[in-house]
mmCIF file of C-alpha atoms in Angstrom:
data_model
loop_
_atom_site.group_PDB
_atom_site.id
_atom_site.type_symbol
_atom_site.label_atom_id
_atom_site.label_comp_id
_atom_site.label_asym_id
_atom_site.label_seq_id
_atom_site.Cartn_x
_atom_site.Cartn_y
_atom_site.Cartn_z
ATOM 1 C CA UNK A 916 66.017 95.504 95.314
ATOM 2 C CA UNK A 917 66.638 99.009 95.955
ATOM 3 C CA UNK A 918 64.853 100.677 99.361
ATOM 4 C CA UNK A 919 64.592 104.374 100.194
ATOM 5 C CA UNK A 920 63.955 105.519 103.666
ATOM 6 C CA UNK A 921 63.379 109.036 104.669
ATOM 7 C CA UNK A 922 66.120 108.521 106.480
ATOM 8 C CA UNK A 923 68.901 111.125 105.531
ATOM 9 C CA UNK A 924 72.095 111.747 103.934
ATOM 10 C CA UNK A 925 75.464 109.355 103.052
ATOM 11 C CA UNK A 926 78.783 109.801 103.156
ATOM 12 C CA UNK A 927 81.781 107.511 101.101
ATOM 13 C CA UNK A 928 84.513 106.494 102.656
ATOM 14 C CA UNK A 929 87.817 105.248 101.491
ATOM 15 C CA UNK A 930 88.885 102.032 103.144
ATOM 16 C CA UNK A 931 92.100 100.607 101.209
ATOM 17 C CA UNK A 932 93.440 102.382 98.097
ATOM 18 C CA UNK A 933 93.590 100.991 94.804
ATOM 19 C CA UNK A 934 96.663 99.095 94.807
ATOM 20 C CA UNK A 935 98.451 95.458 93.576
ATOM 21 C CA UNK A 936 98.315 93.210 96.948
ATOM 22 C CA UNK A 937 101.026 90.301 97.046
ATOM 23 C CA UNK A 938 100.936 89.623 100.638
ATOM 24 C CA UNK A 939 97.910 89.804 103.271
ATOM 25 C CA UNK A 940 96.666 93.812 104.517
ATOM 26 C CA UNK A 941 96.332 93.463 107.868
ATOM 27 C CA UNK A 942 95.314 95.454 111.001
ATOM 28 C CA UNK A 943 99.084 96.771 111.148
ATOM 29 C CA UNK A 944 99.634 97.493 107.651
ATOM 30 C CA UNK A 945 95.828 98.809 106.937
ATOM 31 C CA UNK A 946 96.515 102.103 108.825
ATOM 32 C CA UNK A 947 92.335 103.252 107.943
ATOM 33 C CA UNK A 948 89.178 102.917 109.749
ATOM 34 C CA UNK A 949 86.364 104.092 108.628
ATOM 35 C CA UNK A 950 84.778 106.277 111.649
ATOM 36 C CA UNK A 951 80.643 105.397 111.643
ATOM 37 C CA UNK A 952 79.337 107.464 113.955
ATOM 38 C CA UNK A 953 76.072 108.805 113.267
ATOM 39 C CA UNK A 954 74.993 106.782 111.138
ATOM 40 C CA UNK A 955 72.770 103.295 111.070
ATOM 41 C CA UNK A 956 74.487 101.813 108.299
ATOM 42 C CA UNK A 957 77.482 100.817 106.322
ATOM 43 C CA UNK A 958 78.449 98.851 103.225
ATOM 44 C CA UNK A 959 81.573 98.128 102.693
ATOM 45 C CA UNK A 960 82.533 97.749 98.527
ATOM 46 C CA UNK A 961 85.186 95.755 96.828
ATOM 47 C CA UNK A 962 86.948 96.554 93.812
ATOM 48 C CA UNK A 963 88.732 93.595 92.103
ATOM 49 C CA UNK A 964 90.807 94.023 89.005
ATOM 50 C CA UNK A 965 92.818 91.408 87.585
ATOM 51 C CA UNK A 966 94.300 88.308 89.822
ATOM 52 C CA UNK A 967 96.695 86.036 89.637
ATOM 53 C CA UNK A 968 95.150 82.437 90.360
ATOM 54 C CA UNK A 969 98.156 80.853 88.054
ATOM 55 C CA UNK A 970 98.915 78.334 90.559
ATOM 56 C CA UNK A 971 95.298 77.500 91.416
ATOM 57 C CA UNK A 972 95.770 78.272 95.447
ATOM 58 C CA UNK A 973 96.172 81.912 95.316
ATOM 59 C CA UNK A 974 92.864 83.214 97.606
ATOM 60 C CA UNK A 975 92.185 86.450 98.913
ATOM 61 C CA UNK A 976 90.114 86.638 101.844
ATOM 62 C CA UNK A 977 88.032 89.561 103.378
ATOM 63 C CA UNK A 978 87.855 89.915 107.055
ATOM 64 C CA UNK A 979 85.615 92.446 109.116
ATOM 65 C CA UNK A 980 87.372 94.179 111.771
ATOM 66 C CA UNK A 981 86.273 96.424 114.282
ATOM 67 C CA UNK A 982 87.219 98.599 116.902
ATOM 68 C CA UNK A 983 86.705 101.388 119.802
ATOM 69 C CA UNK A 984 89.567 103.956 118.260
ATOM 70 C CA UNK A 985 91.047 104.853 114.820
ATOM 71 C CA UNK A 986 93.771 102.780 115.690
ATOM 72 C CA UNK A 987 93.379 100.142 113.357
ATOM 73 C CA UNK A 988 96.078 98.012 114.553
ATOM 74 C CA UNK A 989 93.626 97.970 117.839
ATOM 75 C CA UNK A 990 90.609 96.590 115.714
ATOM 76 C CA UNK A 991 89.474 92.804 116.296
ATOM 77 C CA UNK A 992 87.510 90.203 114.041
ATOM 78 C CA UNK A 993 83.807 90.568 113.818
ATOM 79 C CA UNK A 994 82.781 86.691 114.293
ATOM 80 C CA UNK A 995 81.385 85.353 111.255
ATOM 81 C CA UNK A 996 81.975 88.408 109.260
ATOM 82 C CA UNK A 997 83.978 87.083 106.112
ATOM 83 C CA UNK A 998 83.767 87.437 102.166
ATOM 84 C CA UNK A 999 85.507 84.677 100.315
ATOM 85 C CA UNK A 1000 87.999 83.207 99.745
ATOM 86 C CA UNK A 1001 87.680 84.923 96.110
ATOM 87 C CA UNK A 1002 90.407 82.092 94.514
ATOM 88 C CA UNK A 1003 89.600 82.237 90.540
ATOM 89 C CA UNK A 1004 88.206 84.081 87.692
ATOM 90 C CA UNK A 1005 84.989 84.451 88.643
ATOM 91 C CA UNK A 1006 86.157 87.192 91.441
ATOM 92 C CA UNK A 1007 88.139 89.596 88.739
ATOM 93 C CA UNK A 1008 87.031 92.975 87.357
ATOM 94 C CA UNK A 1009 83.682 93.143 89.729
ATOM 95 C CA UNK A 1010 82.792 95.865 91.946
ATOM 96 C CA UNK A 1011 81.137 93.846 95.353
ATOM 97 C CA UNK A 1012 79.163 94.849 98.508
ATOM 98 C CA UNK A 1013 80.893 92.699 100.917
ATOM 99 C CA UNK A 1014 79.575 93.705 104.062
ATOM 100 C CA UNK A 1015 76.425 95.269 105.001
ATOM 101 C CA UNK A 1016 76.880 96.576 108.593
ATOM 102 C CA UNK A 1017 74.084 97.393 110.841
ATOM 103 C CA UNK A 1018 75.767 100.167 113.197
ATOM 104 C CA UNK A 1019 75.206 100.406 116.849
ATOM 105 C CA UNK A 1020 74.296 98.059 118.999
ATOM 106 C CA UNK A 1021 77.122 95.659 119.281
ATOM 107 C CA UNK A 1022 78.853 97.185 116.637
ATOM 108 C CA UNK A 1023 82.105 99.032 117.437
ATOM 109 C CA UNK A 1024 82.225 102.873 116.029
ATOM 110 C CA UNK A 1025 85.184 102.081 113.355
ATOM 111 C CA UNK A 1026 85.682 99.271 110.657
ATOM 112 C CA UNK A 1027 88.202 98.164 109.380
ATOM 113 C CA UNK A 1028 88.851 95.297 106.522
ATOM 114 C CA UNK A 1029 91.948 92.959 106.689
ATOM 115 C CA UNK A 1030 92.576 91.586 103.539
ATOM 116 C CA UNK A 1031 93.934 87.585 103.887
ATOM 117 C CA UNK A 1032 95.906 86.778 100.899
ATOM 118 C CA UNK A 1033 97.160 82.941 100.582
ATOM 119 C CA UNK A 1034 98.946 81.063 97.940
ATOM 120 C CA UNK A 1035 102.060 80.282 95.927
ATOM 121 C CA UNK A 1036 102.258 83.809 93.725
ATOM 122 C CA UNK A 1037 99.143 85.586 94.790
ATOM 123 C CA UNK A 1038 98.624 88.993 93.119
ATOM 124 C CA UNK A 1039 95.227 91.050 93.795
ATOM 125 C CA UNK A 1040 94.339 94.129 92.220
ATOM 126 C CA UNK A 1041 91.558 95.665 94.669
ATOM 127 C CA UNK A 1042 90.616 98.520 96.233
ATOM 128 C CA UNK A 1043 87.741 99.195 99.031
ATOM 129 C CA UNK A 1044 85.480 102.149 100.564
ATOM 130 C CA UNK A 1045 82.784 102.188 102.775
ATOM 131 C CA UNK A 1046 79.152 104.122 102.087
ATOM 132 C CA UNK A 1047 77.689 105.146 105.355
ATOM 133 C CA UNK A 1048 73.841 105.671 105.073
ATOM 134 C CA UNK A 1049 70.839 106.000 107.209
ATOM 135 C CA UNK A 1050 72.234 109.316 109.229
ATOM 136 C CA UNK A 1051 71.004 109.003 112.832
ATOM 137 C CA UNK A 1052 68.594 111.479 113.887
ATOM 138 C CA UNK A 1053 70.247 113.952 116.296
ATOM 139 C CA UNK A 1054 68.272 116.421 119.393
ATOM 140 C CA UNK A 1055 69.392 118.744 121.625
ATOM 141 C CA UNK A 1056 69.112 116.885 124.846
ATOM 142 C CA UNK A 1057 66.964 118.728 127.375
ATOM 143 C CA UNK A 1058 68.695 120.251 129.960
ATOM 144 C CA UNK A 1059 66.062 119.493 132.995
ATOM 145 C CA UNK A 1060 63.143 116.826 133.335
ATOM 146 C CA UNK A 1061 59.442 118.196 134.520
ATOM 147 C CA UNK A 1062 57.223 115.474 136.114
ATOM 148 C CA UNK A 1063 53.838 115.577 134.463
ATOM 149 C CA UNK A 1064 51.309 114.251 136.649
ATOM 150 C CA UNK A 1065 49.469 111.311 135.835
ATOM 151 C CA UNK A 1066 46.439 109.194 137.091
ATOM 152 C CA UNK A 1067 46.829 106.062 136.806
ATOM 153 C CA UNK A 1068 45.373 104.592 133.716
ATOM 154 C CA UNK A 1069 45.335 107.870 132.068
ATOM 155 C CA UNK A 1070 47.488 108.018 129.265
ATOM 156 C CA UNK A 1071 50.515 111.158 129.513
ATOM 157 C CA UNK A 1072 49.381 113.336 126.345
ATOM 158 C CA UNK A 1073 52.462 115.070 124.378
ATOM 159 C CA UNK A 1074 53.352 118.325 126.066
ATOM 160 C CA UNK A 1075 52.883 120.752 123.675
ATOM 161 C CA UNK A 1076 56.169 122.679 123.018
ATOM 162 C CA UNK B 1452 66.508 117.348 99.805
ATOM 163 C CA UNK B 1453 65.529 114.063 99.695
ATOM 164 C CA UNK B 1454 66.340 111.364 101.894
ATOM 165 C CA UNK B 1455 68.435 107.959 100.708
ATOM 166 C CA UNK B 1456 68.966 104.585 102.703
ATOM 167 C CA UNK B 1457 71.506 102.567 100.950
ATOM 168 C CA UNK B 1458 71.291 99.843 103.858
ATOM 169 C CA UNK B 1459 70.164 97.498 100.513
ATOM 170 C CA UNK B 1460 70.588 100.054 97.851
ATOM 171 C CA UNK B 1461 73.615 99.289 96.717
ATOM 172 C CA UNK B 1462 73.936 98.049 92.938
ATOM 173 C CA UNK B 1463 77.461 98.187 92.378
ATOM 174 C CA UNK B 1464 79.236 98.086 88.901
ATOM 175 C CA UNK B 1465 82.757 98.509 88.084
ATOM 176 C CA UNK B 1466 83.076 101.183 85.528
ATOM 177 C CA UNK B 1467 87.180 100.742 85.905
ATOM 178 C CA UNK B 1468 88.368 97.812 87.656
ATOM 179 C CA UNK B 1469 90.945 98.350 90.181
ATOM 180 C CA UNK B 1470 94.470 98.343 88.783
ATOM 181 C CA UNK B 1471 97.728 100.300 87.958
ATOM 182 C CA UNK B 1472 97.794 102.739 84.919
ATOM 183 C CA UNK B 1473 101.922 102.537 83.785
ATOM 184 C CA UNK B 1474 101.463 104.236 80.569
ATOM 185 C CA UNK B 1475 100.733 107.866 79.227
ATOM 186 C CA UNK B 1476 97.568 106.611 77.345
ATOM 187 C CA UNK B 1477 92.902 106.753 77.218
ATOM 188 C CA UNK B 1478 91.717 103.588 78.982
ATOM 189 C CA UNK B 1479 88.080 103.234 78.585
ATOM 190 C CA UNK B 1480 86.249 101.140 81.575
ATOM 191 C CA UNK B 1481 83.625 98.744 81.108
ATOM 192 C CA UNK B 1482 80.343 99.653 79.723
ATOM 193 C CA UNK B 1483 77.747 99.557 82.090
ATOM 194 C CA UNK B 1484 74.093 99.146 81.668
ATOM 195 C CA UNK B 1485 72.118 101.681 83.947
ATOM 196 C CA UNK B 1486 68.736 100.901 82.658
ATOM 197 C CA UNK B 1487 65.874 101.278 85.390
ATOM 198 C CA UNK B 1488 67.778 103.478 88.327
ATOM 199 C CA UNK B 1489 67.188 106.757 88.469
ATOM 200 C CA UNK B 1490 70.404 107.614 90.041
ATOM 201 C CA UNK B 1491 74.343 106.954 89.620
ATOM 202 C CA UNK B 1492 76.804 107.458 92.477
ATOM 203 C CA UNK B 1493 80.226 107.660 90.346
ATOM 204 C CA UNK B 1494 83.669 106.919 92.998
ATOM 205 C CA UNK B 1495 86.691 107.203 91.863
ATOM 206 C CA UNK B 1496 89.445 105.620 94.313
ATOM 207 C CA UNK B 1497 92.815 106.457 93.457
ATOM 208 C CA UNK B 1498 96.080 105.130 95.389
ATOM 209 C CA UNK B 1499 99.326 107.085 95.487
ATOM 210 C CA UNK B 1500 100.705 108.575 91.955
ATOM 211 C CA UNK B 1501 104.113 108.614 90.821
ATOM 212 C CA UNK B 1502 105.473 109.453 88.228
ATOM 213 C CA UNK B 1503 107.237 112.923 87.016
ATOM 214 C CA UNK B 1504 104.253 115.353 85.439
ATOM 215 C CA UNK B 1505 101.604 112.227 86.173
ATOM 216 C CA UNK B 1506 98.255 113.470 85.705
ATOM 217 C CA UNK B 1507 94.887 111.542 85.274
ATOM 218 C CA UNK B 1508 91.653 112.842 84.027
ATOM 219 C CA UNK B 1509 88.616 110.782 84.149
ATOM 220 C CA UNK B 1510 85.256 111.457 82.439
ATOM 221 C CA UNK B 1511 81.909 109.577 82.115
ATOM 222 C CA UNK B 1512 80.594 108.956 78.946
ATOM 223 C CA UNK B 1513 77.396 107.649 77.572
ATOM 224 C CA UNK B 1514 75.648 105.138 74.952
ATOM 225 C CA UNK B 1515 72.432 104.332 73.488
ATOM 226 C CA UNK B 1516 74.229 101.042 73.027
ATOM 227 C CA UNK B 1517 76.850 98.870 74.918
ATOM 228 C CA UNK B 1518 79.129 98.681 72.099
ATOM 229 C CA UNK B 1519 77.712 101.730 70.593
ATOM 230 C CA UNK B 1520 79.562 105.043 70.192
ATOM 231 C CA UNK B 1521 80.389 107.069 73.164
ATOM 232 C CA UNK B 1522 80.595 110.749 73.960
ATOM 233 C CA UNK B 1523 81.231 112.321 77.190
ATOM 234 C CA UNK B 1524 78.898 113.555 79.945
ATOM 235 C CA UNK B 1525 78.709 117.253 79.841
ATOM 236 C CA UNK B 1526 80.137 118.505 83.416
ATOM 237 C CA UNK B 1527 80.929 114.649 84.854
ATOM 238 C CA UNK B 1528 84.309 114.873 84.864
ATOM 239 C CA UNK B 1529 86.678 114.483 88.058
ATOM 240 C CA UNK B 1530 89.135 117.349 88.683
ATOM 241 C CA UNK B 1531 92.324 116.338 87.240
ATOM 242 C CA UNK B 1532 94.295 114.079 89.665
ATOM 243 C CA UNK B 1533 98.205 114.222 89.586
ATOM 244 C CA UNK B 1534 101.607 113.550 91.130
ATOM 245 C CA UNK B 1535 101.366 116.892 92.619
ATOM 246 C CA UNK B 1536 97.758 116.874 94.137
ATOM 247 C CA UNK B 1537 98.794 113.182 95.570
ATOM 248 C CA UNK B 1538 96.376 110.469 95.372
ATOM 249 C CA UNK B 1539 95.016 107.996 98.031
ATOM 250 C CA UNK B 1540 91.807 109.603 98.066
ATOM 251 C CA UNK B 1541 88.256 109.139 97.228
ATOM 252 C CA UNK B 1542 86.384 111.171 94.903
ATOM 253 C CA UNK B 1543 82.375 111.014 94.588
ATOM 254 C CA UNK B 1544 80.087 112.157 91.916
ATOM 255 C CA UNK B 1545 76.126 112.330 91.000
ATOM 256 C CA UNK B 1546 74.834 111.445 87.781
ATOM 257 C CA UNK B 1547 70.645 111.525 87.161
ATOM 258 C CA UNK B 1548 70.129 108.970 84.938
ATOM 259 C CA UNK B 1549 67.407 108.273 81.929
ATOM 260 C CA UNK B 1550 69.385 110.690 80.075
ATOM 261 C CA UNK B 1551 68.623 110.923 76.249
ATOM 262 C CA UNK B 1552 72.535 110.036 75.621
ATOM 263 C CA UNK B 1553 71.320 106.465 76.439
ATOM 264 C CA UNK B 1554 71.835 104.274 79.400
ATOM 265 C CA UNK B 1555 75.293 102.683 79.036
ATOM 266 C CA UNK B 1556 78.253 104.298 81.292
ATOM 267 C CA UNK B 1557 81.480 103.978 80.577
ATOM 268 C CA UNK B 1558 84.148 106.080 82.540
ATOM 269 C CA UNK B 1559 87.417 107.035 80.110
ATOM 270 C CA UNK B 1560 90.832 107.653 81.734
ATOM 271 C CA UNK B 1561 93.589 109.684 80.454
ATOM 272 C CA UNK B 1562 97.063 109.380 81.611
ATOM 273 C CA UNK B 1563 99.928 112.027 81.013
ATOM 274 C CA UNK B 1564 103.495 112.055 81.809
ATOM 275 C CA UNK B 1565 106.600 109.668 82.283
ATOM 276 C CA UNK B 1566 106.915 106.972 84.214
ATOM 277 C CA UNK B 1567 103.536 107.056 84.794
ATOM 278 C CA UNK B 1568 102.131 104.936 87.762
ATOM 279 C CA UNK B 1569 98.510 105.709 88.593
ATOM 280 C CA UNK B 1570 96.561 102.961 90.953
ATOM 281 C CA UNK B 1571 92.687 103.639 90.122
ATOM 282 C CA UNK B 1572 88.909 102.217 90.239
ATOM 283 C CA UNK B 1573 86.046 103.958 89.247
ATOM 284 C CA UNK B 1574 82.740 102.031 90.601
ATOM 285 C CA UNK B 1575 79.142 102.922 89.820
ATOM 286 C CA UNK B 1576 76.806 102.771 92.579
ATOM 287 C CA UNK B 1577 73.426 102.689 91.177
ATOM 288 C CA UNK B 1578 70.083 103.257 92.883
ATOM 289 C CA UNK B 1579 66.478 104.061 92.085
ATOM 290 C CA UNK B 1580 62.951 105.257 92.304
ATOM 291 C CA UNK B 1581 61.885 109.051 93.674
ATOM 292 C CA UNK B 1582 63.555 111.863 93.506
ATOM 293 C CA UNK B 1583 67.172 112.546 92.917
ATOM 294 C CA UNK B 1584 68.075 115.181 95.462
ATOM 295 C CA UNK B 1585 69.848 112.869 97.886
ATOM 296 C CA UNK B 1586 72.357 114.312 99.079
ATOM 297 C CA UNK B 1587 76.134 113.137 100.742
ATOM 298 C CA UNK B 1588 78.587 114.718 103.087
ATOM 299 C CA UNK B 1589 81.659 114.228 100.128
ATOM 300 C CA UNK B 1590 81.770 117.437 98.320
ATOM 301 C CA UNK B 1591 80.785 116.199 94.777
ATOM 302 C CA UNK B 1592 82.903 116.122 92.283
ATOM 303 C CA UNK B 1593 80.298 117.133 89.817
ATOM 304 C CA UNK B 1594 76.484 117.223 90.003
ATOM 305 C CA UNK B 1595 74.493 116.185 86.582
ATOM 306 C CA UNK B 1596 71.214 116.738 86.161
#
């Protein structure tokens, strides 16, 4: 199902290049983030070309990461948040939304994806990006407070501006 | 402008699987059935090119039918990628869709040069209903209305 919201603009993100994986992309070797601020949403895509499942325990294994700086060596697990393991046929030449992020909150402000690859001769064609959506409304904060004056029970009307 | 939540919006489709182009040669991608979205997010991920003279050029094309005859999108082509303008970047287009060329997508690739060694995708993000002036912070690659 597809959902509109009055709710602004998006912006795509790369994540990991296109590129023939043979051993796991992780934190150290995944050098991006993907920096969400100011917006309420991201999903993270997978690309998968072809794979090489020729010894039946090659498995490739997606891992949300997050973190409080770019640094994507510095980003941690998100509990729970895993895709897989993609281990035959089924996973090759498909385009998937892995992870659908609600930002804030507890999120962290960057995400990163480690990519767990197991098996005898693993080979994984993939590539990921993020689309952030949902940009979060931004004001100009006010730069002093007036007290209105209430009585009790009496609702505070809207100032006018 | 419009306004666009893809919080559950995204249809993906791979138009070119992820891989490594080693040959000067046209690929086509997989044809892709758009029927009933209104809009088409093309990306195009490339991954570093190598390769002396490398260049890529990818265009969308369209079908009535799947297996049908193709012929390229006026204007929804990506700016030629190459060894010189790098790679390892992510390129974003719009198409509006329930276009009279039909509603199959299929994204050709075209590979020049020796030693050619282009990592690509191309993924179609589909989504639907309303108007089609959503709008992204990537600078487009193209815009088809």
């Amino acid at each position: 199902m597809v959902n509109r919201t009055p709710s602004g603009a998006f912006a795509v993100k790369p994540l990991v290049a296109p590129q023939v994986l043979t051993a796991s992309l992780t934190a150290a070797t995944n050098a991006i983030t993907i920096d969400t601020a100011g917006y309420a949403h991201c999903t993270i895509c997978a690309v998968l070309g072809a794979n090489d499942y020729a010894d039946a325990d090659e498995t490739l294994t997606f891992q949300l990461m997050e973190g409080t700086s770019a640094t994507a060596v510095a980003c941690t697990d998100v509990s729970g948040a895993t895709y897989g393991p993609c281990a035959d046929t089924a996973f090759e030449g498909l385009a998937i939304p892995i992870f659908s992020v609600p930002l804030g909150g507890a999120r962290a402000r960057y995400l990163s994806v480690d990519l767990d690859i197991a098996g005898t001769t693993p080979s994984f064609a993939v590539a990921l990006f993020g689309i952030l959506s949902g940009p979060k409304q931004t004001s100009t904060p006010q730069a002093t407070w007036t007290a209105v004056a209430t009585t009790p029970g009496v609702p505070v009307e809207e100032v006018p501006a | 402008m419009s306004n666009l939540d893809l919080r559950s919006a995204v249809y993906c489709r791979p138009s070119f699987r992820a891989r490594t182009l080693a040959s000067a040669t046209t690929t086509a991608g997989t044809a892709v059935d758009t029927s009933g979205y209104s809009d088409c997010l093309v990306i195009m991920d490339v991954g570093a090119i190598t390769g002396s003279g490398t260049t890529c050029d990818v265009t969308i094309t369209e079908s009535t039918t799947s297996g049908g005859s193709y012929t390229a999108i006026t204007g929804a082509a990506f700016a030629q990628v190459s060894t010189v303008s790098g790679g390892s970047t992510t390129y974003v287009g719009h198409i509006k869709l329930s276009r009279s060329g039909g509603p199959f997508l299929k994204a050709s690739v075209v590979t020049v040069g020796a030693a050619v060694s282009v990592p690509i995708s191309v993924t179609y993000v589909l989504y639907n209903k309303g108007d089609t002036s959503a709008w992204s912070t990537n600078s487009m690659a193209f815009q088809v209305q």
